[in-house]
């Protein structure tokens, strides 16, 4: 790929930013994951009812026979009440942010160690035995997605949980597969929204120069799950990944804000849609949590975190506020396997770090 190809990628991102001004915040006191005493590294969302705290809610007083409702039923009722009691510029939604199960790129990063992975191996499509470009799920990753499936089914049966009103998924293969294994063939309550996700470009992983962040074509995505919806304007080829520059956290947060604005305030999610599933990635979920003002909470592969979000829209609907964008950065890397992978990227003495792609982008 030519260096001149960087500019359209950046412009492409800017062009998609036409957000209104929205202030997001996380309502705490509902989930264990919001509490500083909860350790993300040992937390198992399936062991404790998704983390929903056992408590009463102000809205309980509107229910007769409170004890006949489960915690999740009362929580859903509480969220509905929050929406009912707030002005039209304010919306509450519960986001179920799910990280994909283990992909071949995750396994390879563990195998090579993160420094060597970042500075050489991740720039390749794979090695002679494994492919990790737009990685698929490993068998362990499929098991993690099926664990989420089993857990949702148990929540539906035991807790009569309100299942998502809308489903969004990143276009990378590992997230498409994860959403499929998690939500296909769930036995849903009669009134529930059927699983028919919308594939959304802006929920993809942070766009580094790694080939695992390079998505495949729209045709490939469509052929993998022909029934699923792909958002309007989704390009045939990946126009954001270029293999030379990568999104910074600041640039990613701008993108995540745009994605959330679309979920909250466009016709993709109706106002009545209070529970939203988003199947995405570790880095992207971290970015979303930053935008939501949630404390940092890293998810293991296949894990899900629910967050009660308050969104407050400023200004009139029809007035878009111009968003600032942040520049991307080049990522120097080695052209040969690094000499050490212990703590830093050290190229062999004959080779200095370069910023040109190791492979030819198509
Ligand atoms: C809430 O109570 C139930 C039943 O007593 C228990 O199984 C569950 O783990 C509790 N949830 C939390 C988050 O403590
Ligand atoms: C390729 O990478 C995988 C890790 O994902 C590793 O198990 C395998 O041994 C590597 N193959 C070669 C030939 O080094
Ligand atoms: C989608 O999930 C179903 C149910 O688990 C499974 O049978 C099917 O193979 C999956 N499809 C793909 C393309 O992964």
PDB file of N, CA and C and ligand atoms in Angstrom, residues 32 47-54 71 159, ligand 1:
ATOM      1  N   UNK A  32     -22.063  -4.997  40.394  1.00  0.00           N
ATOM      2  CA  UNK A  32     -20.811  -5.193  41.135  1.00  0.00           C
ATOM      3  C   UNK A  32     -19.618  -4.640  40.352  1.00  0.00           C
ATOM      4  N   UNK A  47     -21.160 -16.219  37.475  1.00  0.00           N
ATOM      5  CA  UNK A  47     -21.285 -16.765  38.833  1.00  0.00           C
ATOM      6  C   UNK A  47     -22.231 -15.931  39.693  1.00  0.00           C
ATOM      7  N   UNK A  48     -22.450 -14.672  39.319  1.00  0.00           N
ATOM      8  CA  UNK A  48     -23.196 -13.760  40.196  1.00  0.00           C
ATOM      9  C   UNK A  48     -24.266 -12.972  39.434  1.00  0.00           C
ATOM     10  N   UNK A  49     -25.064 -13.688  38.637  1.00  0.00           N
ATOM     11  CA  UNK A  49     -26.226 -13.012  38.052  1.00  0.00           C
ATOM     12  C   UNK A  49     -25.847 -11.804  37.201  1.00  0.00           C
ATOM     13  N   UNK A  50     -24.768 -11.910  36.431  1.00  0.00           N
ATOM     14  CA  UNK A  50     -24.262 -10.808  35.585  1.00  0.00           C
ATOM     15  C   UNK A  50     -23.689  -9.671  36.431  1.00  0.00           C
ATOM     16  N   UNK A  51     -23.617  -9.860  37.754  1.00  0.00           N
ATOM     17  CA  UNK A  51     -23.130  -8.790  38.623  1.00  0.00           C
ATOM     18  C   UNK A  51     -24.228  -7.904  39.179  1.00  0.00           C
ATOM     19  N   UNK A  52     -25.487  -8.207  38.834  1.00  0.00           N
ATOM     20  CA  UNK A  52     -26.602  -7.375  39.328  1.00  0.00           C
ATOM     21  C   UNK A  52     -26.682  -7.484  40.857  1.00  0.00           C
ATOM     22  N   UNK A  53     -26.616  -6.336  41.511  1.00  0.00           N
ATOM     23  CA  UNK A  53     -26.601  -6.305  42.976  1.00  0.00           C
ATOM     24  C   UNK A  53     -28.011  -6.569  43.515  1.00  0.00           C
ATOM     25  N   UNK A  54     -28.102  -7.394  44.553  1.00  0.00           N
ATOM     26  CA  UNK A  54     -29.387  -7.664  45.196  1.00  0.00           C
ATOM     27  C   UNK A  54     -29.788  -6.465  46.043  1.00  0.00           C
ATOM     28  N   UNK A  71     -34.972 -10.245  40.566  1.00  0.00           N
ATOM     29  CA  UNK A  71     -34.124  -9.053  40.600  1.00  0.00           C
ATOM     30  C   UNK A  71     -34.039  -8.410  39.210  1.00  0.00           C
ATOM     31  N   UNK A 159     -34.292 -16.029  35.824  1.00  0.00           N
ATOM     32  CA  UNK A 159     -34.463 -14.622  36.199  1.00  0.00           C
ATOM     33  C   UNK A 159     -35.518 -13.913  35.359  1.00  0.00           C
TER      34      UNK A 159
HETATM   35  C1  LIG B   1     -28.211 -12.369  44.955  1.00  0.00           C
HETATM   36  O1  LIG B   1     -28.871 -13.384  45.657  1.00  0.00           O
HETATM   37  C2  LIG B   1     -28.914 -14.631  44.965  1.00  0.00           C
HETATM   38  C3  LIG B   1     -29.791 -15.594  45.737  1.00  0.00           C
HETATM   39  O2  LIG B   1     -29.655 -15.421  47.114  1.00  0.00           O
HETATM   40  C4  LIG B   1     -27.499 -15.138  44.778  1.00  0.00           C
HETATM   41  O3  LIG B   1     -27.512 -16.364  44.087  1.00  0.00           O
HETATM   42  C5  LIG B   1     -26.721 -14.103  43.980  1.00  0.00           C
HETATM   43  O4  LIG B   1     -25.382 -14.495  43.812  1.00  0.00           O
HETATM   44  C6  LIG B   1     -26.764 -12.751  44.669  1.00  0.00           C
HETATM   45  N1  LIG B   1     -26.152 -11.779  43.788  1.00  0.00           N
HETATM   46  C7  LIG B   1     -25.147 -11.004  44.171  1.00  0.00           C
HETATM   47  C8  LIG B   1     -24.621 -10.094  43.129  1.00  0.00           C
HETATM   48  O5  LIG B   1     -24.659 -11.008  45.295  1.00  0.00           O
END
